Amino acid sequence: LFAENSIGPIVATMSVIIVLTILSTMDLPLFMALKPYLFTTHMLGWKGFFDVRTDAMNTVIPGSVYNLHAILKSALILTVHILVFVGTALFLFRRKDILS
């Protein structure tokens, strides 16, 4: 349905990731409206999961994460992307005739 060999989808996937990464780093007004919905924008947000809060003495506050709201927002948007892409793939796969 989409490809006869396996290199085409791999190149297409990498091209989409590269283009969306470039678009998510640009600060042009045209792309600012799209930026919150690109999955590559939220892939970088997960680095905040590894940052923790410290007190005035630079000791780590146990159980703290630097920006929990942003991490949860990114997780929600990435989950929606996963559900859309997997749902589309399952829909197309179930329609494919594997006998021909």
mmCIF file of N, CA, C and O in Angstrom:
data_model
loop_
_atom_site.group_PDB
_atom_site.id
_atom_site.type_symbol
_atom_site.label_atom_id
_atom_site.label_comp_id
_atom_site.label_asym_id
_atom_site.label_seq_id
_atom_site.Cartn_x
_atom_site.Cartn_y
_atom_site.Cartn_z
ATOM 1 N N LEU A 1 0.823 -1.194 0.000
ATOM 2 C CA LEU A 1 0.000 0.000 0.000
ATOM 3 C C LEU A 1 0.867 1.258 0.000
ATOM 4 O O LEU A 1 0.670 2.152 -0.786
ATOM 5 N N PHE A 2 1.855 1.329 0.901
ATOM 6 C CA PHE A 2 2.668 2.532 0.977
ATOM 7 C C PHE A 2 4.059 2.361 0.379
ATOM 8 O O PHE A 2 4.606 3.292 -0.183
ATOM 9 N N ALA A 3 4.654 1.193 0.524
ATOM 10 C CA ALA A 3 6.034 1.016 0.066
ATOM 11 C C ALA A 3 6.286 -0.435 -0.294
ATOM 12 O O ALA A 3 5.714 -1.345 0.287
ATOM 13 N N GLU A 4 7.173 -0.618 -1.251
ATOM 14 C CA GLU A 4 7.568 -1.963 -1.659
ATOM 15 C C GLU A 4 8.792 -2.454 -0.888
ATOM 16 O O GLU A 4 9.002 -3.634 -0.742
ATOM 17 N N ASN A 5 9.618 -1.521 -0.446
ATOM 18 C CA ASN A 5 10.782 -1.913 0.347
ATOM 19 C C ASN A 5 10.779 -1.156 1.665
ATOM 20 O O ASN A 5 9.973 -0.254 1.887
ATOM 21 N N SER A 6 11.674 -1.484 2.549
ATOM 22 C CA SER A 6 11.638 -0.898 3.894
ATOM 23 C C SER A 6 12.422 0.400 4.030
ATOM 24 O O SER A 6 12.265 1.101 5.030
ATOM 25 N N ILE A 7 13.247 0.766 3.077
ATOM 26 C CA ILE A 7 14.064 1.969 3.219
ATOM 27 C C ILE A 7 13.244 3.243 3.020
ATOM 28 O O ILE A 7 13.512 4.269 3.642
ATOM 29 N N GLY A 8 12.202 3.188 2.206
ATOM 30 C CA GLY A 8 11.369 4.370 1.955
ATOM 31 C C GLY A 8 10.691 4.906 3.199
ATOM 32 O O GLY A 8 10.796 6.104 3.509
ATOM 33 N N PRO A 9 9.981 4.069 3.953
ATOM 34 C CA PRO A 9 9.362 4.573 5.184
ATOM 35 C C PRO A 9 10.367 5.048 6.235
ATOM 36 O O PRO A 9 10.083 5.978 6.989
ATOM 37 N N ILE A 10 11.536 4.441 6.268
ATOM 38 C CA ILE A 10 12.557 4.867 7.229
ATOM 39 C C ILE A 10 13.053 6.266 6.872
ATOM 40 O O ILE A 10 13.163 7.138 7.739
ATOM 41 N N VAL A 11 13.328 6.499 5.592
ATOM 42 C CA VAL A 11 13.784 7.817 5.142
ATOM 43 C C VAL A 11 12.682 8.851 5.360
ATOM 44 O O VAL A 11 12.947 9.974 5.803
ATOM 45 N N ALA A 12 11.436 8.490 5.079
ATOM 46 C CA ALA A 12 10.326 9.420 5.274
ATOM 47 C C ALA A 12 10.158 9.780 6.748
ATOM 48 O O ALA A 12 9.938 10.950 7.088
ATOM 49 N N THR A 13 10.278 8.802 7.630
ATOM 50 C CA THR A 13 10.152 9.062 9.064
ATOM 51 C C THR A 13 11.249 9.986 9.553
ATOM 52 O O THR A 13 10.989 10.948 10.295
ATOM 53 N N MET A 14 12.477 9.721 9.160
ATOM 54 C CA MET A 14 13.586 10.578 9.576
ATOM 55 C C MET A 14 13.441 11.986 8.997
ATOM 56 O O MET A 14 13.762 12.975 9.666
ATOM 57 N N SER A 15 12.937 12.090 7.769
ATOM 58 C CA SER A 15 12.728 13.405 7.162
ATOM 59 C C SER A 15 11.677 14.198 7.922
ATOM 60 O O SER A 15 11.847 15.399 8.164
ATOM 61 N N VAL A 16 10.588 13.543 8.322
ATOM 62 C CA VAL A 16 9.540 14.221 9.094
ATOM 63 C C VAL A 16 10.102 14.700 10.424
ATOM 64 O O VAL A 16 9.841 15.833 10.849
ATOM 65 N N ILE A 17 10.876 13.867 11.102
ATOM 66 C CA ILE A 17 11.449 14.259 12.399
ATOM 67 C C ILE A 17 12.407 15.432 12.240
ATOM 68 O O ILE A 17 12.373 16.383 13.032
ATOM 69 N N ILE A 18 13.229 15.419 11.205
ATOM 70 C CA ILE A 18 14.183 16.514 10.986
ATOM 71 C C ILE A 18 13.454 17.811 10.658
ATOM 72 O O ILE A 18 13.758 18.874 11.219
ATOM 73 N N VAL A 19 12.468 17.758 9.771
ATOM 74 C CA VAL A 19 11.723 18.965 9.395
ATOM 75 C C VAL A 19 10.959 19.527 10.591
ATOM 76 O O VAL A 19 10.976 20.737 10.836
ATOM 77 N N LEU A 20 10.295 18.665 11.357
ATOM 78 C CA LEU A 20 9.547 19.150 12.517
ATOM 79 C C LEU A 20 10.472 19.685 13.608
ATOM 80 O O LEU A 20 10.105 20.630 14.324
ATOM 81 N N THR A 21 11.658 19.118 13.751
ATOM 82 C CA THR A 21 12.629 19.650 14.717
ATOM 83 C C THR A 21 13.082 21.043 14.302
ATOM 84 O O THR A 21 13.187 21.947 15.142
ATOM 85 N N ILE A 22 13.323 21.231 13.014
ATOM 86 C CA ILE A 22 13.715 22.554 12.520
ATOM 87 C C ILE A 22 12.582 23.553 12.735
ATOM 88 O O ILE A 22 12.800 24.679 13.199
ATOM 89 N N LEU A 23 11.350 23.156 12.419
ATOM 90 C CA LEU A 23 10.214 24.057 12.605
ATOM 91 C C LEU A 23 9.973 24.388 14.075
ATOM 92 O O LEU A 23 9.568 25.501 14.409
ATOM 93 N N SER A 24 10.217 23.433 14.962
ATOM 94 C CA SER A 24 9.981 23.685 16.386
ATOM 95 C C SER A 24 11.047 24.571 17.013
ATOM 96 O O SER A 24 10.819 25.141 18.081
ATOM 97 N N THR A 25 12.198 24.731 16.366
ATOM 98 C CA THR A 25 13.237 25.608 16.900
ATOM 99 C C THR A 25 13.186 27.007 16.305
ATOM 100 O O THR A 25 13.817 27.914 16.835
ATOM 101 N N MET A 26 12.434 27.191 15.223
ATOM 102 C CA MET A 26 12.339 28.512 14.595
ATOM 103 C C MET A 26 11.360 29.387 15.375
ATOM 104 O O MET A 26 10.332 28.927 15.832
ATOM 105 N N ASP A 27 11.694 30.654 15.504
ATOM 106 C CA ASP A 27 10.826 31.593 16.210
ATOM 107 C C ASP A 27 10.113 32.524 15.232
ATOM 108 O O ASP A 27 9.909 33.704 15.521
ATOM 109 N N LEU A 28 9.721 32.012 14.095
ATOM 110 C CA LEU A 28 8.983 32.805 13.119
ATOM 111 C C LEU A 28 7.504 32.833 13.499
ATOM 112 O O LEU A 28 6.953 31.832 13.963
ATOM 113 N N PRO A 29 6.846 33.968 13.317
ATOM 114 C CA PRO A 29 5.424 34.065 13.693
ATOM 115 C C PRO A 29 4.535 33.054 12.972
ATOM 116 O O PRO A 29 3.535 32.611 13.518
ATOM 117 N N LEU A 30 4.911 32.671 11.768
ATOM 118 C CA LEU A 30 4.131 31.707 10.998
ATOM 119 C C LEU A 30 4.080 30.348 11.696
ATOM 120 O O LEU A 30 3.047 29.678 11.703
ATOM 121 N N PHE A 31 5.170 29.953 12.326
ATOM 122 C CA PHE A 31 5.258 28.645 12.959
ATOM 123 C C PHE A 31 4.913 28.662 14.449
ATOM 124 O O PHE A 31 4.790 27.605 15.065
ATOM 125 N N MET A 32 4.757 29.841 15.033
ATOM 126 C CA MET A 32 4.480 29.923 16.469
ATOM 127 C C MET A 32 3.121 29.306 16.823
ATOM 128 O O MET A 32 2.964 28.742 17.894
ATOM 129 N N ALA A 33 2.153 29.389 15.912
ATOM 130 C CA ALA A 33 0.837 28.792 16.181
ATOM 131 C C ALA A 33 0.904 27.266 16.113
ATOM 132 O O ALA A 33 0.173 26.585 16.818
ATOM 133 N N LEU A 34 1.774 26.726 15.269
ATOM 134 C CA LEU A 34 1.917 25.277 15.120
ATOM 135 C C LEU A 34 2.820 24.654 16.179
ATOM 136 O O LEU A 34 2.694 23.474 16.485
ATOM 137 N N LYS A 35 3.713 25.441 16.709
ATOM 138 C CA LYS A 35 4.756 24.927 17.596
ATOM 139 C C LYS A 35 4.231 24.117 18.789
ATOM 140 O O LYS A 35 4.779 23.062 19.094
ATOM 141 N N PRO A 36 3.160 24.521 19.480
ATOM 142 C CA PRO A 36 2.707 23.730 20.642
ATOM 143 C C PRO A 36 2.168 22.353 20.276
ATOM 144 O O PRO A 36 2.077 21.480 21.129
ATOM 145 N N TYR A 37 1.823 22.131 19.023
ATOM 146 C CA TYR A 37 1.216 20.862 18.617
ATOM 147 C C TYR A 37 2.188 19.909 17.940
ATOM 148 O O TYR A 37 1.816 18.786 17.615
ATOM 149 N N LEU A 38 3.413 20.322 17.700
ATOM 150 C CA LEU A 38 4.411 19.442 17.091
ATOM 151 C C LEU A 38 4.986 18.521 18.154
ATOM 152 O O LEU A 38 5.339 18.962 19.248
ATOM 153 N N PHE A 39 5.073 17.236 17.858
ATOM 154 C CA PHE A 39 5.592 16.308 18.872
ATOM 155 C C PHE A 39 7.068 16.516 19.139
ATOM 156 O O PHE A 39 7.550 16.199 20.223
ATOM 157 N N THR A 40 7.803 17.084 18.191
ATOM 158 C CA THR A 40 9.228 17.326 18.423
ATOM 159 C C THR A 40 9.448 18.448 19.436
ATOM 160 O O THR A 40 10.470 18.466 20.109
ATOM 161 N N THR A 41 8.501 19.354 19.564
ATOM 162 C CA THR A 41 8.597 20.399 20.580
ATOM 163 C C THR A 41 8.538 19.790 21.969
ATOM 164 O O THR A 41 9.263 20.208 22.883
ATOM 165 N N HIS A 42 7.711 18.786 22.146
ATOM 166 C CA HIS A 42 7.520 18.187 23.468
ATOM 167 C C HIS A 42 8.533 17.097 23.779
ATOM 168 O O HIS A 42 8.659 16.702 24.926
ATOM 169 N N MET A 43 9.233 16.619 22.776
ATOM 170 C CA MET A 43 10.274 15.623 23.047
ATOM 171 C C MET A 43 11.406 16.244 23.863
ATOM 172 O O MET A 43 11.994 15.596 24.718
ATOM 173 N N LEU A 44 11.691 17.516 23.615
ATOM 174 C CA LEU A 44 12.755 18.191 24.355
ATOM 175 C C LEU A 44 12.312 18.591 25.757
ATOM 176 O O LEU A 44 13.130 18.786 26.640
ATOM 177 N N GLY A 45 11.016 18.699 25.988
ATOM 178 C CA GLY A 45 10.512 19.100 27.290
ATOM 179 C C GLY A 45 10.754 18.079 28.378
ATOM 180 O O GLY A 45 10.674 18.402 29.562
ATOM 181 N N TRP A 46 11.056 16.863 28.015
ATOM 182 C CA TRP A 46 11.255 15.804 29.014
ATOM 183 C C TRP A 46 12.558 15.950 29.777
ATOM 184 O O TRP A 46 12.760 15.291 30.784
ATOM 185 N N LYS A 47 13.447 16.838 29.312
ATOM 186 C CA LYS A 47 14.668 17.049 30.092
ATOM 187 C C LYS A 47 14.350 17.670 31.441
ATOM 188 O O LYS A 47 15.096 17.519 32.394
ATOM 189 N N GLY A 48 13.189 18.350 31.558
ATOM 190 C CA GLY A 48 12.770 18.909 32.837
ATOM 191 C C GLY A 48 12.431 17.848 33.856
ATOM 192 O O GLY A 48 12.388 18.124 35.056
ATOM 193 N N PHE A 49 12.175 16.649 33.408
ATOM 194 C CA PHE A 49 11.891 15.554 34.328
ATOM 195 C C PHE A 49 13.103 15.215 35.181
ATOM 196 O O PHE A 49 12.975 14.729 36.298
ATOM 197 N N PHE A 50 14.283 15.490 34.666
ATOM 198 C CA PHE A 50 15.513 15.150 35.370
ATOM 199 C C PHE A 50 16.061 16.310 36.193
ATOM 200 O O PHE A 50 17.042 16.162 36.884
ATOM 201 N N ASP A 51 15.426 17.487 36.082
ATOM 202 C CA ASP A 51 15.801 18.616 36.921
ATOM 203 C C ASP A 51 14.979 18.551 38.206
ATOM 204 O O ASP A 51 13.805 18.232 38.182
ATOM 205 N N VAL A 52 15.596 18.859 39.310
ATOM 206 C CA VAL A 52 14.895 18.838 40.595
ATOM 207 C C VAL A 52 15.085 20.184 41.286
ATOM 208 O O VAL A 52 16.040 20.909 41.019
ATOM 209 N N ARG A 53 14.182 20.497 42.188
ATOM 210 C CA ARG A 53 14.269 21.734 42.950
ATOM 211 C C ARG A 53 15.269 21.571 44.092
ATOM 212 O O ARG A 53 15.418 20.504 44.661
ATOM 213 N N THR A 54 15.908 22.675 44.407
ATOM 214 C CA THR A 54 16.820 22.691 45.545
ATOM 215 C C THR A 54 16.427 23.844 46.467
ATOM 216 O O THR A 54 15.784 24.804 46.041
ATOM 217 N N ASP A 55 16.838 23.739 47.706
ATOM 218 C CA ASP A 55 16.553 24.825 48.640
ATOM 219 C C ASP A 55 17.716 25.815 48.631
ATOM 220 O O ASP A 55 18.608 25.746 47.790
ATOM 221 N N ALA A 56 17.720 26.744 49.575
ATOM 222 C CA ALA A 56 18.750 27.783 49.623
ATOM 223 C C ALA A 56 20.152 27.222 49.867
ATOM 224 O O ALA A 56 21.148 27.831 49.478
ATOM 225 N N MET A 57 20.224 26.039 50.478
ATOM 226 C CA MET A 57 21.524 25.426 50.765
ATOM 227 C C MET A 57 21.963 24.479 49.643
ATOM 228 O O MET A 57 22.907 23.731 49.805
ATOM 229 N N ASN A 58 21.274 24.507 48.511
ATOM 230 C CA ASN A 58 21.545 23.641 47.353
ATOM 231 C C ASN A 58 21.404 22.165 47.663
ATOM 232 O O ASN A 58 22.085 21.330 47.078
ATOM 233 N N THR A 59 20.543 21.838 48.607
ATOM 234 C CA THR A 59 20.227 20.431 48.845
ATOM 235 C C THR A 59 18.936 20.104 48.097
ATOM 236 O O THR A 59 18.020 20.920 48.027
ATOM 237 N N VAL A 60 18.908 18.927 47.540
ATOM 238 C CA VAL A 60 17.768 18.513 46.716
ATOM 239 C C VAL A 60 16.554 18.277 47.606
ATOM 240 O O VAL A 60 16.639 17.643 48.649
ATOM 241 N N ILE A 61 15.419 18.808 47.173
ATOM 242 C CA ILE A 61 14.158 18.566 47.867
ATOM 243 C C ILE A 61 13.645 17.214 47.401
ATOM 244 O O ILE A 61 13.385 17.026 46.208
ATOM 245 N N PRO A 62 13.507 16.239 48.294
ATOM 246 C CA PRO A 62 13.101 14.889 47.875
ATOM 247 C C PRO A 62 11.725 14.879 47.199
ATOM 248 O O PRO A 62 10.796 15.546 47.644
ATOM 249 N N GLY A 63 11.631 14.147 46.096
ATOM 250 C CA GLY A 63 10.366 13.981 45.395
ATOM 251 C C GLY A 63 9.954 15.169 44.556
ATOM 252 O O GLY A 63 8.812 15.238 44.113
ATOM 253 N N SER A 64 10.826 16.114 44.321
ATOM 254 C CA SER A 64 10.449 17.299 43.556
ATOM 255 C C SER A 64 10.924 17.189 42.119
ATOM 256 O O SER A 64 11.937 16.592 41.823
ATOM 257 N N VAL A 65 10.152 17.772 41.251
ATOM 258 C CA VAL A 65 10.514 17.878 39.839
ATOM 259 C C VAL A 65 10.419 19.355 39.491
ATOM 260 O O VAL A 65 9.543 20.068 39.993
ATOM 261 N N TYR A 66 11.285 19.819 38.639
ATOM 262 C CA TYR A 66 11.391 21.255 38.358
ATOM 263 C C TYR A 66 10.110 21.844 37.770
ATOM 264 O O TYR A 66 9.623 22.845 38.231
ATOM 265 N N ASN A 67 9.545 21.225 36.749
ATOM 266 C CA ASN A 67 8.362 21.793 36.104
ATOM 267 C C ASN A 67 7.370 20.678 35.798
ATOM 268 O O ASN A 67 7.232 20.242 34.657
ATOM 269 N N LEU A 68 6.671 20.212 36.790
ATOM 270 C CA LEU A 68 5.754 19.089 36.648
ATOM 271 C C LEU A 68 4.606 19.391 35.699
ATOM 272 O O LEU A 68 4.185 18.530 34.921
ATOM 273 N N HIS A 69 4.098 20.621 35.707
ATOM 274 C CA HIS A 69 2.983 20.979 34.824
ATOM 275 C C HIS A 69 3.372 20.824 33.350
ATOM 276 O O HIS A 69 2.610 20.281 32.548
ATOM 277 N N ALA A 70 4.562 21.289 32.987
ATOM 278 C CA ALA A 70 5.015 21.181 31.600
ATOM 279 C C ALA A 70 5.240 19.725 31.202
ATOM 280 O O ALA A 70 4.957 19.339 30.063
ATOM 281 N N ILE A 71 5.719 18.916 32.119
ATOM 282 C CA ILE A 71 5.937 17.499 31.827
ATOM 283 C C ILE A 71 4.608 16.788 31.602
ATOM 284 O O ILE A 71 4.459 16.010 30.658
ATOM 285 N N LEU A 72 3.619 17.083 32.440
ATOM 286 C CA LEU A 72 2.302 16.457 32.271
ATOM 287 C C LEU A 72 1.629 16.913 30.982
ATOM 288 O O LEU A 72 0.985 16.122 30.283
ATOM 289 N N LYS A 73 1.795 18.179 30.635
ATOM 290 C CA LYS A 73 1.238 18.692 29.375
ATOM 291 C C LYS A 73 1.893 17.998 28.183
ATOM 292 O O LYS A 73 1.220 17.584 27.242
ATOM 293 N N SER A 74 3.204 17.858 28.222
ATOM 294 C CA SER A 74 3.921 17.173 27.144
ATOM 295 C C SER A 74 3.509 15.707 27.060
ATOM 296 O O SER A 74 3.338 15.174 25.961
ATOM 297 N N ALA A 75 3.328 15.072 28.195
ATOM 298 C CA ALA A 75 2.903 13.669 28.197
ATOM 299 C C ALA A 75 1.521 13.530 27.579
ATOM 300 O O ALA A 75 1.275 12.588 26.799
ATOM 301 N N LEU A 76 0.625 14.452 27.871
ATOM 302 C CA LEU A 76 -0.708 14.408 27.290
ATOM 303 C C LEU A 76 -0.675 14.601 25.780
ATOM 304 O O LEU A 76 -1.304 13.836 25.032
ATOM 305 N N ILE A 77 0.074 15.579 25.313
ATOM 306 C CA ILE A 77 0.149 15.836 23.867
ATOM 307 C C ILE A 77 0.823 14.678 23.144
ATOM 308 O O ILE A 77 0.373 14.254 22.076
ATOM 309 N N LEU A 78 1.885 14.120 23.722
ATOM 310 C CA LEU A 78 2.546 12.981 23.089
ATOM 311 C C LEU A 78 1.649 11.743 23.086
ATOM 312 O O LEU A 78 1.658 10.965 22.129
ATOM 313 N N THR A 79 0.846 11.566 24.125
ATOM 314 C CA THR A 79 -0.097 10.445 24.161
ATOM 315 C C THR A 79 -1.154 10.589 23.073
ATOM 316 O O THR A 79 -1.511 9.607 22.421
ATOM 317 N N VAL A 80 -1.635 11.808 22.864
ATOM 318 C CA VAL A 80 -2.598 12.038 21.787
ATOM 319 C C VAL A 80 -1.970 11.725 20.431
ATOM 320 O O VAL A 80 -2.596 11.083 19.570
ATOM 321 N N HIS A 81 -0.727 12.147 20.225
ATOM 322 C CA HIS A 81 -0.031 11.830 18.970
ATOM 323 C C HIS A 81 0.090 10.311 18.793
ATOM 324 O O HIS A 81 -0.136 9.787 17.695
ATOM 325 N N ILE A 82 0.461 9.615 19.843
ATOM 326 C CA ILE A 82 0.605 8.161 19.759
ATOM 327 C C ILE A 82 -0.720 7.509 19.400
ATOM 328 O O ILE A 82 -0.787 6.632 18.518
ATOM 329 N N LEU A 83 -1.794 7.925 20.054
ATOM 330 C CA LEU A 83 -3.109 7.343 19.777
ATOM 331 C C LEU A 83 -3.558 7.606 18.341
ATOM 332 O O LEU A 83 -4.102 6.718 17.682
ATOM 333 N N VAL A 84 -3.309 8.810 17.842
ATOM 334 C CA VAL A 84 -3.690 9.128 16.459
ATOM 335 C C VAL A 84 -2.879 8.291 15.475
ATOM 336 O O VAL A 84 -3.434 7.697 14.537
ATOM 337 N N PHE A 85 -1.568 8.223 15.664
ATOM 338 C CA PHE A 85 -0.723 7.491 14.712
ATOM 339 C C PHE A 85 -0.965 5.982 14.768
ATOM 340 O O PHE A 85 -1.030 5.326 13.731
ATOM 341 N N VAL A 86 -1.097 5.432 15.959
ATOM 342 C CA VAL A 86 -1.359 3.997 16.076
ATOM 343 C C VAL A 86 -2.757 3.666 15.562
ATOM 344 O O VAL A 86 -2.962 2.654 14.880
ATOM 345 N N GLY A 87 -3.727 4.525 15.854
ATOM 346 C CA GLY A 87 -5.081 4.310 15.343
ATOM 347 C C GLY A 87 -5.132 4.339 13.826
ATOM 348 O O GLY A 87 -5.793 3.503 13.194
ATOM 349 N N THR A 88 -4.423 5.275 13.221
ATOM 350 C CA THR A 88 -4.352 5.347 11.761
ATOM 351 C C THR A 88 -3.676 4.106 11.191
ATOM 352 O O THR A 88 -4.141 3.540 10.196
ATOM 353 N N ALA A 89 -2.593 3.675 11.813
ATOM 354 C CA ALA A 89 -1.892 2.488 11.332
ATOM 355 C C ALA A 89 -2.767 1.245 11.444
ATOM 356 O O ALA A 89 -2.804 0.420 10.517
ATOM 357 N N LEU A 90 -3.478 1.102 12.555
ATOM 358 C CA LEU A 90 -4.362 -0.057 12.710
ATOM 359 C C LEU A 90 -5.510 -0.025 11.703
ATOM 360 O O LEU A 90 -5.880 -1.057 11.135
ATOM 361 N N PHE A 91 -6.057 1.146 11.460
ATOM 362 C CA PHE A 91 -7.131 1.289 10.487
ATOM 363 C C PHE A 91 -6.658 0.879 9.091
ATOM 364 O O PHE A 91 -7.321 0.111 8.391
ATOM 365 N N LEU A 92 -5.489 1.357 8.703
ATOM 366 C CA LEU A 92 -4.965 1.030 7.373
ATOM 367 C C LEU A 92 -4.558 -0.439 7.284
ATOM 368 O O LEU A 92 -4.724 -1.070 6.248
ATOM 369 N N PHE A 93 -4.003 -0.976 8.365
ATOM 370 C CA PHE A 93 -3.584 -2.370 8.345
ATOM 371 C C PHE A 93 -4.776 -3.314 8.231
ATOM 372 O O PHE A 93 -4.730 -4.307 7.518
ATOM 373 N N ARG A 94 -5.845 -2.991 8.926
ATOM 374 C CA ARG A 94 -7.041 -3.857 8.864
ATOM 375 C C ARG A 94 -7.720 -3.817 7.508
ATOM 376 O O ARG A 94 -8.377 -4.771 7.121
ATOM 377 N N ARG A 95 -7.550 -2.740 6.783
ATOM 378 C CA ARG A 95 -8.129 -2.626 5.451
ATOM 379 C C ARG A 95 -7.275 -3.292 4.377
ATOM 380 O O ARG A 95 -7.761 -3.544 3.281
ATOM 381 N N LYS A 96 -6.031 -3.565 4.676
ATOM 382 C CA LYS A 96 -5.112 -4.111 3.674
ATOM 383 C C LYS A 96 -5.433 -5.578 3.410
ATOM 384 O O LYS A 96 -5.629 -6.366 4.299
ATOM 385 N N ASP A 97 -5.446 -5.912 2.127
ATOM 386 C CA ASP A 97 -5.659 -7.287 1.696
ATOM 387 C C ASP A 97 -4.305 -7.983 1.608
ATOM 388 O O ASP A 97 -3.503 -7.673 0.736
ATOM 389 N N ILE A 98 -4.036 -8.898 2.534
ATOM 390 C CA ILE A 98 -2.714 -9.531 2.561
ATOM 391 C C ILE A 98 -2.626 -10.742 1.646
ATOM 392 O O ILE A 98 -1.575 -11.351 1.511
ATOM 393 N N LEU A 99 -3.731 -11.119 1.018
ATOM 394 C CA LEU A 99 -3.723 -12.291 0.141
ATOM 395 C C LEU A 99 -3.351 -11.965 -1.285
ATOM 396 O O LEU A 99 -3.017 -12.845 -2.055
ATOM 397 N N SER A 100 -3.402 -10.697 -1.662
ATOM 398 C CA SER A 100 -3.078 -10.345 -3.059
ATOM 399 C C SER A 100 -1.670 -9.856 -3.201
ATOM 400 O O SER A 100 -1.006 -9.526 -2.296
#
